[in-house]
Amino acid sequence: MILPALICVLLLGGFAAWFSERWSPEVPRWVGIITLTFEALLLVLPYSWVEHADGLSSVWFADFYSPWIPRFGIGFHLAMDGLSLLLIALTVLLGFMAVSSSWTEIKCRQGFFFFNLLACLAGTVGVFLAVDLFLFFFFWELMIIPMYFLISIWGHENRTYAAIKLFIFTQVSSLLMLLAIVALVLIHHKNGGTYSFDYFELLNTALDPDGAFWLMLGFFIAFTVKLPAVPFHTWLPDAHTQAPTGGSVILAGVMLKTGAYGLLRFVIPLFPEAAHQFAPVAMTLGAVSVLYAAIMAFAQSDLKRLIAYTSVSHMGFILLGVFSWNLLALQGSVITMLAHGISASALFMIAGALQERLHTREMGNMGGLWFVLPALSALALFFAAASLGLPGLGNFIGEFLVLQGAFSVNMVLTSVTTLVLILAPVYALIVMQKVFYGPLYQYSLLSDVSRREWVSLGLLVLMTVWLGLSPQAVLNVSAPAMQNSIAMER
Amino acid sequence: MNINQLIALAPVITLAGTAIAVMLGIAVRRNFILSFGIAAVGIIMSLMALCAVWRGSPVQVTLLIRMDVYALFYMALLLSAGLAVLGFCYDYFKDREGENEELLLLLLTALLGASVLVASSHFAAFFLGLETLSISLFALISYPLNQTRPLEAAIKYLVLSGVSSAFLLMGMALIYAQCGELYFSGIGRYIASRQDMNVMVLSGIILIVAGLGFKLSLIPFHLWTPDVYEGAPAPITAFIATVSKGAVFALLLRYFVSTDSYAYTPLLNVFSVIAGLSILGGNLLALLQNNVKRLLAYSSIAHMGYLLVAFIAGGSISSVLVVESVTFYLLAYFITTIGAFGVVSVLSTPQTEADDMSFYRGLFWRRPWLAATFTLMLLSLAGIPLTAGFIGKFYIFTSAADGRLWGLLLAIIVGSGLGLYYYLRIIVVMSMNVEATAIKPAQDWISAATLAVLTILLVGFGIYPSLLINIIQSVSYGMEWML
């Protein structure tokens, strides 16, 4: 019962936040904090659920099943393994960050804002838990709607365009996935005579190679749009630039990870042969994303847009790692997901903090901020360093493992990808140079990091250092799940 | 005709009786509330009669009408839709000048025609039902006197409807000339007995399809749709979009399944072209609209295209799944379309029809519940989860994928992407930040209650469709036994 509760708590909290606006516009954010605290407790406390898994291999900690639409063998089936656990933990952590960064930024209709924020998180948690393909698709679509509202109502000057672009990109690609899901189920029906959308039932469906390829492609496109990888990445810079800070945090930190999660959870286990054949193409796409987005990032003048492109670049690593077919690269992808979630969110929070103070995102209108905002600048330097992959911080571990794993598979591609180790410092340092160093742009007095920002950014600093210095704890949690999907490949 | 058949016909007789009662009521005392009361009670009684007849079905009432589960289910759907439209009509017309009582009478006769249509098993009943429906619609569309738009719309509909009826009759004549049968099963026996395709029958069916294509506003027979949708009063638009189209589609499906016309494979190619054009054309043209009613008109063209895809799949998959898919999709489409036009109707005042985008600016902050309802309806039209529209789209995907119609599926995906754009545009306009406090809405209790019920059904069927699926499955199996 814990698993549905994880989703319900967030959803109910969202409604509570919405209705609590009647008392005072300040209540909803407190409701958000309380809801997320509840969620965190629910996630951490019952660590003893390892025994409860029945009917599944020990990889799965917890399982919940209830019939939903028996006509098509659709069930409300949730299950949690190490990968889901880590990603939900990340979701909750970044949920706190999103609430914190929206604390003073959102000035109108707070109730509805926090409802959307929490509903978005609920949808994401649902995506990470669902092991029924129909249910997965349900949550997959559901998390987009609140995000759409977050951008289109509280976003910046060009929000309508960005929000509609986000919605259409994800919707069209996910319809391809729905088609693939339905086709897979129909093939399963022809083979066995029963309809079932259950992940574990569909895992061993016999497919002819041609059909498997097309089905795999349907899933792959949906996930790479969300990831995003070149050439499907164009919605991301727009969405990030226009989103309010809280929305950017969720989008970069959590929502992009659903694409990576989908690749790991569905594409590879369901279509091992087809995915294996497709691996060179996917890895190339990954490498192109890494390099192209890094170069694009360098060319941006809008701070949030720049960070958005660095996200695309980092997500390329995940694509590279997932299709490398070995434990090392897969584990690297997991660490990259977590580390990027933290560092990108932190950078977006800093960009949001700057925008709240300076009312601009243009780097041309900034400069010399180190003298005015020393603490914020130092934090920015820290996360810029994390993002460029400084050893000792989380992102380094992830990228290192991915590159090492991929090297054994495709030497040339990996060597080319490694060039990003030059490009990343270039874009990271150009931010520092333009925004924080240089001559002081004329400013009136600005307030430096507030106590609330210290707590949230400080927590992220600690997490990044911890991931960088002792990643083994995380690797241990995700190892069984990753080994499981490796085993399925064979 | 024996007593059993009379009892089976009770729902239709009740409806006809109510129409007469309303007419006599108007003659005695002209009172809108009174006429509304009689009409509403009559429809509810007819619905109750349906439940009573359900047990004894199927009953063949003369050669013309067959009261089976399929007919009963669709009648229930049409009558419920009629009841919802009646509710909107009450609030829409109660403050208007002129004599509005006959509107209710016309609604009842239109419903009568639609009910006969879905139950017909013979060309005569088919034509009588269709004409009763259409002739009532002409008058309904032009009901607001002294306005040019409705009049223009009605004339347009009248002319095109007349042309389509002519096509229809010609098609029936050709089929009759060849088969010597007007009874659907008889035609089915003829088609089954012949190995090769008969050109006369084929052209007859194509003419019938062209005739029905007008009613369903499929491209290339769609030209009347936006003008009529725009010109007609909002509740009547809802009626045309749902009851008229739903009944015709139900009949088309019954005709094809019971006469085994799927055997004429060239027809399926014709249908595929029509469906593809309707999906892409409807969605593309909707992109250009700034008028909400015209936008919904083009979107309804696209939706009929989606529905047609499931229908085409019947050529290669079992009719059970097809009937199930079409029925679920139609039901979801009914709920959403009536809901969407209901919102338009609630916002309209006797002076202006709320069809321009600007009426919806900042609606979220002025009338949050109404805006939320409209948003849900639009999301359902776009096929987003949590709404019945999503399950409907899922059904279409399933039957089309089972029938291996990959090209049409691609058209649906492209169409949905386009569709999302214009549905979201309305939502964006509604969520624009306009400094306005929530205003106290007018006292439209009946409309508000109807919208609330529709919204609950929409979300209920979207989250937990099993109950409905079970009922629809029994309908589609009932259809199977008919063969």
mmCIF file of N, CA, C and O in Angstrom, chain A residues 19 22 67-72 74 108-109 112 134 137-138 141-142 145 148-149 152-154 159-160 163-164 167-168 171-172 175-176 178-179 182-183 186-187 189-190 195 197, chain B residues 321 324 364-365 375 379 382-386 390-391 393-395 397-398 401-402 406 409-410 413 416-417 420-421 424-425 427-428 431 433-434 462-466 469 473:
data_model
loop_
_atom_site.group_PDB
_atom_site.id
_atom_site.type_symbol
_atom_site.label_atom_id
_atom_site.label_comp_id
_atom_site.label_asym_id
_atom_site.label_seq_id
_atom_site.Cartn_x
_atom_site.Cartn_y
_atom_site.Cartn_z
ATOM 1 N N PHE A 19 -6.756 24.575 -2.272
ATOM 2 C CA PHE A 19 -7.874 25.119 -1.509
ATOM 3 C C PHE A 19 -7.417 25.971 -0.331
ATOM 4 O O PHE A 19 -8.169 26.810 0.154
ATOM 5 N N ARG A 22 -7.473 30.002 0.055
ATOM 6 C CA ARG A 22 -8.557 30.828 0.572
ATOM 7 C C ARG A 22 -8.166 31.553 1.846
ATOM 8 O O ARG A 22 -8.622 32.655 2.111
ATOM 9 N N PRO A 67 -6.698 -4.788 -10.086
ATOM 10 C CA PRO A 67 -7.203 -4.743 -11.471
ATOM 11 C C PRO A 67 -7.822 -3.399 -11.787
ATOM 12 O O PRO A 67 -8.355 -2.730 -10.896
ATOM 13 N N TRP A 68 -7.746 -2.999 -13.030
ATOM 14 C CA TRP A 68 -8.243 -1.673 -13.394
ATOM 15 C C TRP A 68 -9.228 -1.790 -14.567
ATOM 16 O O TRP A 68 -10.402 -1.498 -14.429
ATOM 17 N N ILE A 69 -8.716 -2.194 -15.721
ATOM 18 C CA ILE A 69 -9.612 -2.399 -16.860
ATOM 19 C C ILE A 69 -9.425 -3.844 -17.320
ATOM 20 O O ILE A 69 -8.605 -4.124 -18.189
ATOM 21 N N PRO A 70 -10.160 -4.765 -16.720
ATOM 22 C CA PRO A 70 -9.910 -6.190 -17.010
ATOM 23 C C PRO A 70 -10.123 -6.529 -18.479
ATOM 24 O O PRO A 70 -9.523 -7.476 -18.988
ATOM 25 N N ARG A 71 -10.976 -5.775 -19.159
ATOM 26 C CA ARG A 71 -11.250 -6.060 -20.563
ATOM 27 C C ARG A 71 -9.965 -6.217 -21.369
ATOM 28 O O ARG A 71 -9.871 -7.035 -22.258
ATOM 29 N N PHE A 72 -8.960 -5.384 -21.078
ATOM 30 C CA PHE A 72 -7.707 -5.443 -21.830
ATOM 31 C C PHE A 72 -6.548 -5.917 -20.960
ATOM 32 O O PHE A 72 -5.396 -5.737 -21.331
ATOM 33 N N ILE A 74 -5.562 -4.674 -18.184
ATOM 34 C CA ILE A 74 -4.836 -3.530 -17.654
ATOM 35 C C ILE A 74 -4.996 -3.529 -16.147
ATOM 36 O O ILE A 74 -6.109 -3.656 -15.638
ATOM 37 N N CYS A 108 1.278 35.542 -7.884
ATOM 38 C CA CYS A 108 -0.172 35.488 -8.069
ATOM 39 C C CYS A 108 -0.622 34.031 -8.143
ATOM 40 O O CYS A 108 0.126 33.166 -8.583
ATOM 41 N N ARG A 109 -1.828 33.797 -7.701
ATOM 42 C CA ARG A 109 -2.468 32.485 -7.788
ATOM 43 C C ARG A 109 -1.567 31.368 -7.266
ATOM 44 O O ARG A 109 -1.350 30.361 -7.922
ATOM 45 N N PHE A 112 -2.994 27.583 -7.037
ATOM 46 C CA PHE A 112 -3.014 26.786 -8.253
ATOM 47 C C PHE A 112 -1.591 26.429 -8.673
ATOM 48 O O PHE A 112 -1.349 25.336 -9.184
ATOM 49 N N PHE A 134 0.080 0.509 -19.808
ATOM 50 C CA PHE A 134 -1.012 1.481 -19.954
ATOM 51 C C PHE A 134 -0.928 2.523 -18.840
ATOM 52 O O PHE A 134 -1.050 3.721 -19.077
ATOM 53 N N PHE A 137 1.865 4.900 -19.434
ATOM 54 C CA PHE A 137 1.506 5.917 -20.409
ATOM 55 C C PHE A 137 0.593 6.963 -19.788
ATOM 56 O O PHE A 137 0.712 8.163 -20.058
ATOM 57 N N PHE A 138 -0.309 6.501 -18.956
ATOM 58 C CA PHE A 138 -1.252 7.376 -18.258
ATOM 59 C C PHE A 138 -0.497 8.445 -17.465
ATOM 60 O O PHE A 138 -0.727 9.637 -17.604
ATOM 61 N N GLU A 141 1.625 10.963 -19.637
ATOM 62 C CA GLU A 141 0.875 12.079 -20.183
ATOM 63 C C GLU A 141 0.482 13.044 -19.076
ATOM 64 O O GLU A 141 0.471 14.249 -19.267
ATOM 65 N N LEU A 142 0.158 12.450 -17.947
ATOM 66 C CA LEU A 142 -0.411 13.257 -16.872
ATOM 67 C C LEU A 142 0.581 14.259 -16.321
ATOM 68 O O LEU A 142 0.210 15.350 -15.900
ATOM 69 N N ILE A 145 0.627 17.830 -18.232
ATOM 70 C CA ILE A 145 -0.420 18.855 -18.153
ATOM 71 C C ILE A 145 -0.094 19.908 -17.097
ATOM 72 O O ILE A 145 -0.113 21.101 -17.400
ATOM 73 N N TYR A 148 2.621 22.062 -18.275
ATOM 74 C CA TYR A 148 2.130 22.998 -19.276
ATOM 75 C C TYR A 148 1.547 24.234 -18.598
ATOM 76 O O TYR A 148 1.838 25.371 -18.979
ATOM 77 N N PHE A 149 0.748 24.009 -17.550
ATOM 78 C CA PHE A 149 0.151 25.157 -16.862
ATOM 79 C C PHE A 149 1.214 25.983 -16.153
ATOM 80 O O PHE A 149 1.156 27.210 -16.156
ATOM 81 N N SER A 152 2.731 28.017 -18.901
ATOM 82 C CA SER A 152 1.887 28.948 -19.653
ATOM 83 C C SER A 152 1.252 29.999 -18.752
ATOM 84 O O SER A 152 0.833 31.036 -19.244
ATOM 85 N N ILE A 153 1.173 29.771 -17.471
ATOM 86 C CA ILE A 153 0.573 30.798 -16.603
ATOM 87 C C ILE A 153 1.642 31.634 -15.901
ATOM 88 O O ILE A 153 1.554 32.850 -15.861
ATOM 89 N N TRP A 154 2.655 30.978 -15.348
ATOM 90 C CA TRP A 154 3.629 31.726 -14.547
ATOM 91 C C TRP A 154 4.951 31.949 -15.265
ATOM 92 O O TRP A 154 5.919 32.374 -14.667
ATOM 93 N N ARG A 159 5.893 32.743 -23.018
ATOM 94 C CA ARG A 159 5.522 31.480 -22.391
ATOM 95 C C ARG A 159 4.551 30.641 -23.209
ATOM 96 O O ARG A 159 4.660 29.427 -23.234
ATOM 97 N N THR A 160 3.631 31.304 -23.916
ATOM 98 C CA THR A 160 2.619 30.526 -24.627
ATOM 99 C C THR A 160 3.261 29.637 -25.678
ATOM 100 O O THR A 160 2.967 28.443 -25.778
ATOM 101 N N ALA A 163 5.199 26.771 -24.007
ATOM 102 C CA ALA A 163 4.365 25.752 -23.376
ATOM 103 C C ALA A 163 3.708 24.872 -24.424
ATOM 104 O O ALA A 163 3.672 23.644 -24.301
ATOM 105 N N ILE A 164 3.204 25.498 -25.489
ATOM 106 C CA ILE A 164 2.532 24.699 -26.518
ATOM 107 C C ILE A 164 3.540 23.807 -27.230
ATOM 108 O O ILE A 164 3.267 22.654 -27.551
ATOM 109 N N PHE A 167 4.216 20.823 -25.103
ATOM 110 C CA PHE A 167 3.089 19.890 -25.077
ATOM 111 C C PHE A 167 3.014 19.097 -26.378
ATOM 112 O O PHE A 167 2.849 17.879 -26.382
ATOM 113 N N ILE A 168 3.153 19.797 -27.500
ATOM 114 C CA ILE A 168 2.986 19.100 -28.775
ATOM 115 C C ILE A 168 4.119 18.114 -29.022
ATOM 116 O O ILE A 168 3.897 16.983 -29.447
ATOM 117 N N GLN A 171 3.515 15.174 -26.721
ATOM 118 C CA GLN A 171 2.279 14.459 -27.006
ATOM 119 C C GLN A 171 2.398 13.625 -28.276
ATOM 120 O O GLN A 171 2.058 12.451 -28.296
ATOM 121 N N VAL A 172 2.924 14.235 -29.325
ATOM 122 C CA VAL A 172 3.019 13.497 -30.588
ATOM 123 C C VAL A 172 3.947 12.308 -30.427
ATOM 124 O O VAL A 172 3.641 11.193 -30.855
ATOM 125 N N LEU A 175 2.316 9.597 -28.534
ATOM 126 C CA LEU A 175 1.320 8.813 -29.278
ATOM 127 C C LEU A 175 1.999 7.707 -30.074
ATOM 128 O O LEU A 175 1.452 6.620 -30.227
ATOM 129 N N LEU A 176 3.216 7.999 -30.564
ATOM 130 C CA LEU A 176 3.971 6.925 -31.227
ATOM 131 C C LEU A 176 4.211 5.783 -30.246
ATOM 132 O O LEU A 176 4.120 4.608 -30.585
ATOM 133 N N LEU A 178 2.346 5.105 -27.627
ATOM 134 C CA LEU A 178 1.071 4.409 -27.384
ATOM 135 C C LEU A 178 0.809 3.397 -28.489
ATOM 136 O O LEU A 178 0.399 2.262 -28.235
ATOM 137 N N LEU A 179 1.093 3.823 -29.703
ATOM 138 C CA LEU A 179 0.892 2.914 -30.831
ATOM 139 C C LEU A 179 1.772 1.674 -30.673
ATOM 140 O O LEU A 179 1.320 0.543 -30.867
ATOM 141 N N VAL A 182 0.342 -0.534 -27.933
ATOM 142 C CA VAL A 182 -0.840 -1.272 -28.367
ATOM 143 C C VAL A 182 -0.443 -2.401 -29.312
ATOM 144 O O VAL A 182 -0.921 -3.539 -29.198
ATOM 145 N N ALA A 183 0.468 -2.097 -30.229
ATOM 146 C CA ALA A 183 0.888 -3.133 -31.177
ATOM 147 C C ALA A 183 1.560 -4.287 -30.443
ATOM 148 O O ALA A 183 1.311 -5.462 -30.742
ATOM 149 N N LEU A 186 -1.049 -6.364 -28.829
ATOM 150 C CA LEU A 186 -1.804 -7.165 -29.795
ATOM 151 C C LEU A 186 -0.992 -8.372 -30.249
ATOM 152 O O LEU A 186 -1.535 -9.462 -30.430
ATOM 153 N N ILE A 187 0.317 -8.180 -30.404
ATOM 154 C CA ILE A 187 1.170 -9.319 -30.780
ATOM 155 C C ILE A 187 1.159 -10.354 -29.660
ATOM 156 O O ILE A 187 1.009 -11.558 -29.900
ATOM 157 N N HIS A 189 -1.189 -10.782 -27.606
ATOM 158 C CA HIS A 189 -2.520 -11.392 -27.639
ATOM 159 C C HIS A 189 -2.582 -12.490 -28.690
ATOM 160 O O HIS A 189 -3.138 -13.565 -28.466
ATOM 161 N N LYS A 190 -1.979 -12.227 -29.849
ATOM 162 C CA LYS A 190 -2.007 -13.238 -30.913
ATOM 163 C C LYS A 190 -1.223 -14.474 -30.499
ATOM 164 O O LYS A 190 -1.607 -15.593 -30.800
ATOM 165 N N TYR A 195 -5.151 -10.637 -23.452
ATOM 166 C CA TYR A 195 -4.694 -9.258 -23.441
ATOM 167 C C TYR A 195 -3.966 -9.001 -22.133
ATOM 168 O O TYR A 195 -4.441 -9.403 -21.073
ATOM 169 N N PHE A 197 -1.308 -5.773 -20.384
ATOM 170 C CA PHE A 197 -0.401 -4.632 -20.507
ATOM 171 C C PHE A 197 0.686 -4.717 -19.454
ATOM 172 O O PHE A 197 1.447 -3.785 -19.267
ATOM 173 N N LEU B 321 -15.057 -5.968 -31.634
ATOM 174 C CA LEU B 321 -14.147 -4.899 -31.206
ATOM 175 C C LEU B 321 -14.512 -3.578 -31.886
ATOM 176 O O LEU B 321 -14.417 -2.513 -31.280
ATOM 177 N N GLU B 324 -17.520 -2.094 -30.255
ATOM 178 C CA GLU B 324 -17.114 -1.614 -28.938
ATOM 179 C C GLU B 324 -16.356 -0.288 -29.053
ATOM 180 O O GLU B 324 -16.647 0.673 -28.343
ATOM 181 N N PHE B 364 -10.603 31.689 -16.648
ATOM 182 C CA PHE B 364 -10.158 30.934 -15.470
ATOM 183 C C PHE B 364 -10.312 31.744 -14.195
ATOM 184 O O PHE B 364 -10.588 31.212 -13.136
ATOM 185 N N TRP B 365 -10.082 33.014 -14.299
ATOM 186 C CA TRP B 365 -10.081 33.821 -13.075
ATOM 187 C C TRP B 365 -11.437 34.464 -12.860
ATOM 188 O O TRP B 365 -11.748 34.907 -11.765
ATOM 189 N N THR B 375 -11.907 23.308 -19.947
ATOM 190 C CA THR B 375 -10.563 22.755 -20.118
ATOM 191 C C THR B 375 -10.610 21.238 -20.177
ATOM 192 O O THR B 375 -9.993 20.612 -21.044
ATOM 193 N N LEU B 379 -9.459 18.958 -23.227
ATOM 194 C CA LEU B 379 -8.423 17.937 -23.072
ATOM 195 C C LEU B 379 -8.960 16.584 -23.502
ATOM 196 O O LEU B 379 -8.240 15.763 -24.070
ATOM 197 N N ALA B 382 -8.841 16.373 -27.087
ATOM 198 C CA ALA B 382 -7.465 16.142 -27.514
ATOM 199 C C ALA B 382 -6.990 14.741 -27.153
ATOM 200 O O ALA B 382 -5.913 14.326 -27.570
ATOM 201 N N GLY B 383 -7.778 14.021 -26.359
ATOM 202 C CA GLY B 383 -7.406 12.648 -26.013
ATOM 203 C C GLY B 383 -6.327 12.542 -24.954
ATOM 204 O O GLY B 383 -5.438 11.694 -25.047
ATOM 205 N N ILE B 384 -6.404 13.389 -23.938
ATOM 206 C CA ILE B 384 -5.418 13.357 -22.857
ATOM 207 C C ILE B 384 -5.979 12.493 -21.726
ATOM 208 O O ILE B 384 -7.175 12.543 -21.449
ATOM 209 N N PRO B 385 -5.130 11.708 -21.067
ATOM 210 C CA PRO B 385 -5.616 10.827 -20.002
ATOM 211 C C PRO B 385 -6.372 11.571 -18.905
ATOM 212 O O PRO B 385 -6.261 12.785 -18.786
ATOM 213 N N LEU B 386 -7.069 10.801 -18.107
ATOM 214 C CA LEU B 386 -7.965 11.271 -17.045
ATOM 215 C C LEU B 386 -9.343 11.555 -17.601
ATOM 216 O O LEU B 386 -10.280 11.737 -16.856
ATOM 217 N N PHE B 390 -9.613 9.996 -23.802
ATOM 218 C CA PHE B 390 -8.383 9.218 -23.926
ATOM 219 C C PHE B 390 -8.693 7.744 -24.130
ATOM 220 O O PHE B 390 -8.098 7.085 -24.993
ATOM 221 N N ILE B 391 -9.635 7.226 -23.336
ATOM 222 C CA ILE B 391 -9.981 5.804 -23.487
ATOM 223 C C ILE B 391 -10.543 5.581 -24.891
ATOM 224 O O ILE B 391 -10.253 4.565 -25.540
ATOM 225 N N LYS B 393 -9.782 7.250 -27.589
ATOM 226 C CA LYS B 393 -8.681 7.244 -28.541
ATOM 227 C C LYS B 393 -7.880 5.948 -28.448
ATOM 228 O O LYS B 393 -7.440 5.399 -29.457
ATOM 229 N N PHE B 394 -7.757 5.457 -27.225
ATOM 230 C CA PHE B 394 -7.075 4.182 -27.023
ATOM 231 C C PHE B 394 -7.796 3.070 -27.792
ATOM 232 O O PHE B 394 -7.165 2.242 -28.445
ATOM 233 N N TYR B 395 -9.130 3.089 -27.731
ATOM 234 C CA TYR B 395 -9.909 2.100 -28.471
ATOM 235 C C TYR B 395 -9.653 2.211 -29.971
ATOM 236 O O TYR B 395 -9.484 1.201 -30.664
ATOM 237 N N PHE B 397 -7.033 3.388 -31.431
ATOM 238 C CA PHE B 397 -5.679 2.882 -31.678
ATOM 239 C C PHE B 397 -5.686 1.362 -31.695
ATOM 240 O O PHE B 397 -5.076 0.742 -32.562
ATOM 241 N N THR B 398 -6.374 0.780 -30.716
ATOM 242 C CA THR B 398 -6.347 -0.673 -30.625
ATOM 243 C C THR B 398 -6.980 -1.308 -31.854
ATOM 244 O O THR B 398 -6.395 -2.203 -32.466
ATOM 245 N N ALA B 401 -4.798 -0.650 -34.958
ATOM 246 C CA ALA B 401 -3.557 -1.420 -34.977
ATOM 247 C C ALA B 401 -3.857 -2.889 -35.229
ATOM 248 O O ALA B 401 -3.099 -3.581 -35.910
ATOM 249 N N ASP B 402 -4.986 -3.357 -34.700
ATOM 250 C CA ASP B 402 -5.374 -4.740 -34.950
ATOM 251 C C ASP B 402 -5.675 -4.935 -36.436
ATOM 252 O O ASP B 402 -5.376 -5.984 -37.007
ATOM 253 N N TRP B 406 -1.750 1.187 -40.683
ATOM 254 C CA TRP B 406 -0.646 2.026 -40.185
ATOM 255 C C TRP B 406 -0.704 3.436 -40.737
ATOM 256 O O TRP B 406 -0.423 4.408 -40.046
ATOM 257 N N LEU B 409 -3.244 5.395 -38.960
ATOM 258 C CA LEU B 409 -2.784 5.667 -37.586
ATOM 259 C C LEU B 409 -1.819 6.841 -37.574
ATOM 260 O O LEU B 409 -1.867 7.697 -36.689
ATOM 261 N N LEU B 410 -0.968 6.871 -38.574
ATOM 262 C CA LEU B 410 -0.035 7.997 -38.672
ATOM 263 C C LEU B 410 -0.804 9.297 -38.848
ATOM 264 O O LEU B 410 -0.483 10.322 -38.225
ATOM 265 N N ILE B 413 -2.071 10.370 -35.580
ATOM 266 C CA ILE B 413 -1.045 10.965 -34.712
ATOM 267 C C ILE B 413 -0.756 12.398 -35.144
ATOM 268 O O ILE B 413 -0.710 13.316 -34.327
ATOM 269 N N SER B 416 -3.667 14.540 -34.233
ATOM 270 C CA SER B 416 -3.749 14.850 -32.808
ATOM 271 C C SER B 416 -2.767 15.951 -32.437
ATOM 272 O O SER B 416 -3.077 16.801 -31.604
ATOM 273 N N GLY B 417 -1.581 15.905 -33.070
ATOM 274 C CA GLY B 417 -0.603 16.958 -32.792
ATOM 275 C C GLY B 417 -1.142 18.319 -33.200
ATOM 276 O O GLY B 417 -1.062 19.284 -32.447
ATOM 277 N N LEU B 420 -3.992 19.368 -30.859
ATOM 278 C CA LEU B 420 -3.536 19.885 -29.570
ATOM 279 C C LEU B 420 -3.289 21.374 -29.635
ATOM 280 O O LEU B 420 -3.583 22.111 -28.705
ATOM 281 N N TYR B 421 -2.772 21.826 -30.763
ATOM 282 C CA TYR B 421 -2.413 23.240 -30.864
ATOM 283 C C TYR B 421 -3.641 24.129 -30.690
ATOM 284 O O TYR B 421 -3.631 25.066 -29.912
ATOM 285 N N LEU B 424 -5.228 23.816 -27.159
ATOM 286 C CA LEU B 424 -4.427 24.523 -26.155
ATOM 287 C C LEU B 424 -4.566 26.033 -26.308
ATOM 288 O O LEU B 424 -4.477 26.759 -25.331
ATOM 289 N N ARG B 425 -4.770 26.475 -27.555
ATOM 290 C CA ARG B 425 -4.910 27.913 -27.748
ATOM 291 C C ARG B 425 -6.088 28.453 -26.950
ATOM 292 O O ARG B 425 -6.016 29.512 -26.338
ATOM 293 N N ILE B 427 -7.277 27.087 -24.256
ATOM 294 C CA ILE B 427 -6.924 27.005 -22.834
ATOM 295 C C ILE B 427 -5.998 28.152 -22.461
ATOM 296 O O ILE B 427 -6.137 28.759 -21.395
ATOM 297 N N VAL B 428 -5.060 28.470 -23.358
ATOM 298 C CA VAL B 428 -4.149 29.586 -23.089
ATOM 299 C C VAL B 428 -4.934 30.883 -22.934
ATOM 300 O O VAL B 428 -4.727 31.642 -21.991
ATOM 301 N N SER B 431 -6.545 31.084 -19.683
ATOM 302 C CA SER B 431 -5.693 31.241 -18.504
ATOM 303 C C SER B 431 -4.887 32.536 -18.536
ATOM 304 O O SER B 431 -4.035 32.751 -17.696
ATOM 305 N N ASN B 433 -3.669 36.155 -17.852
ATOM 306 C CA ASN B 433 -3.814 36.934 -16.634
ATOM 307 C C ASN B 433 -4.556 38.225 -16.920
ATOM 308 O O ASN B 433 -4.002 39.168 -17.453
ATOM 309 N N VAL B 434 -5.812 38.239 -16.593
ATOM 310 C CA VAL B 434 -6.581 39.465 -16.718
ATOM 311 C C VAL B 434 -6.944 39.864 -15.306
ATOM 312 O O VAL B 434 -7.381 39.032 -14.518
ATOM 313 N N GLY B 462 -13.094 8.263 -17.622
ATOM 314 C CA GLY B 462 -11.676 8.336 -17.964
ATOM 315 C C GLY B 462 -10.821 7.568 -16.974
ATOM 316 O O GLY B 462 -9.821 6.968 -17.336
ATOM 317 N N ILE B 463 -11.229 7.586 -15.693
ATOM 318 C CA ILE B 463 -10.408 6.928 -14.678
ATOM 319 C C ILE B 463 -10.832 5.479 -14.492
ATOM 320 O O ILE B 463 -10.005 4.586 -14.351
ATOM 321 N N TYR B 464 -12.127 5.268 -14.482
ATOM 322 C CA TYR B 464 -12.597 3.898 -14.248
ATOM 323 C C TYR B 464 -13.589 3.490 -15.326
ATOM 324 O O TYR B 464 -14.803 3.526 -15.120
ATOM 325 N N PRO B 465 -13.095 3.123 -16.500
ATOM 326 C CA PRO B 465 -14.008 2.822 -17.607
ATOM 327 C C PRO B 465 -14.601 1.418 -17.576
ATOM 328 O O PRO B 465 -15.444 1.108 -18.404
ATOM 329 N N SER B 466 -14.167 0.583 -16.615
ATOM 330 C CA SER B 466 -14.546 -0.834 -16.676
ATOM 331 C C SER B 466 -16.048 -1.060 -16.736
ATOM 332 O O SER B 466 -16.538 -1.877 -17.510
ATOM 333 N N ILE B 469 -17.341 -0.275 -20.061
ATOM 334 C CA ILE B 469 -16.852 -1.244 -21.046
ATOM 335 C C ILE B 469 -17.669 -2.521 -20.975
ATOM 336 O O ILE B 469 -18.025 -3.105 -22.005
ATOM 337 N N GLN B 473 -19.664 -3.960 -24.034
ATOM 338 C CA GLN B 473 -19.335 -5.302 -24.539
ATOM 339 C C GLN B 473 -20.590 -6.135 -24.750
ATOM 340 O O GLN B 473 -20.714 -6.846 -25.744
#
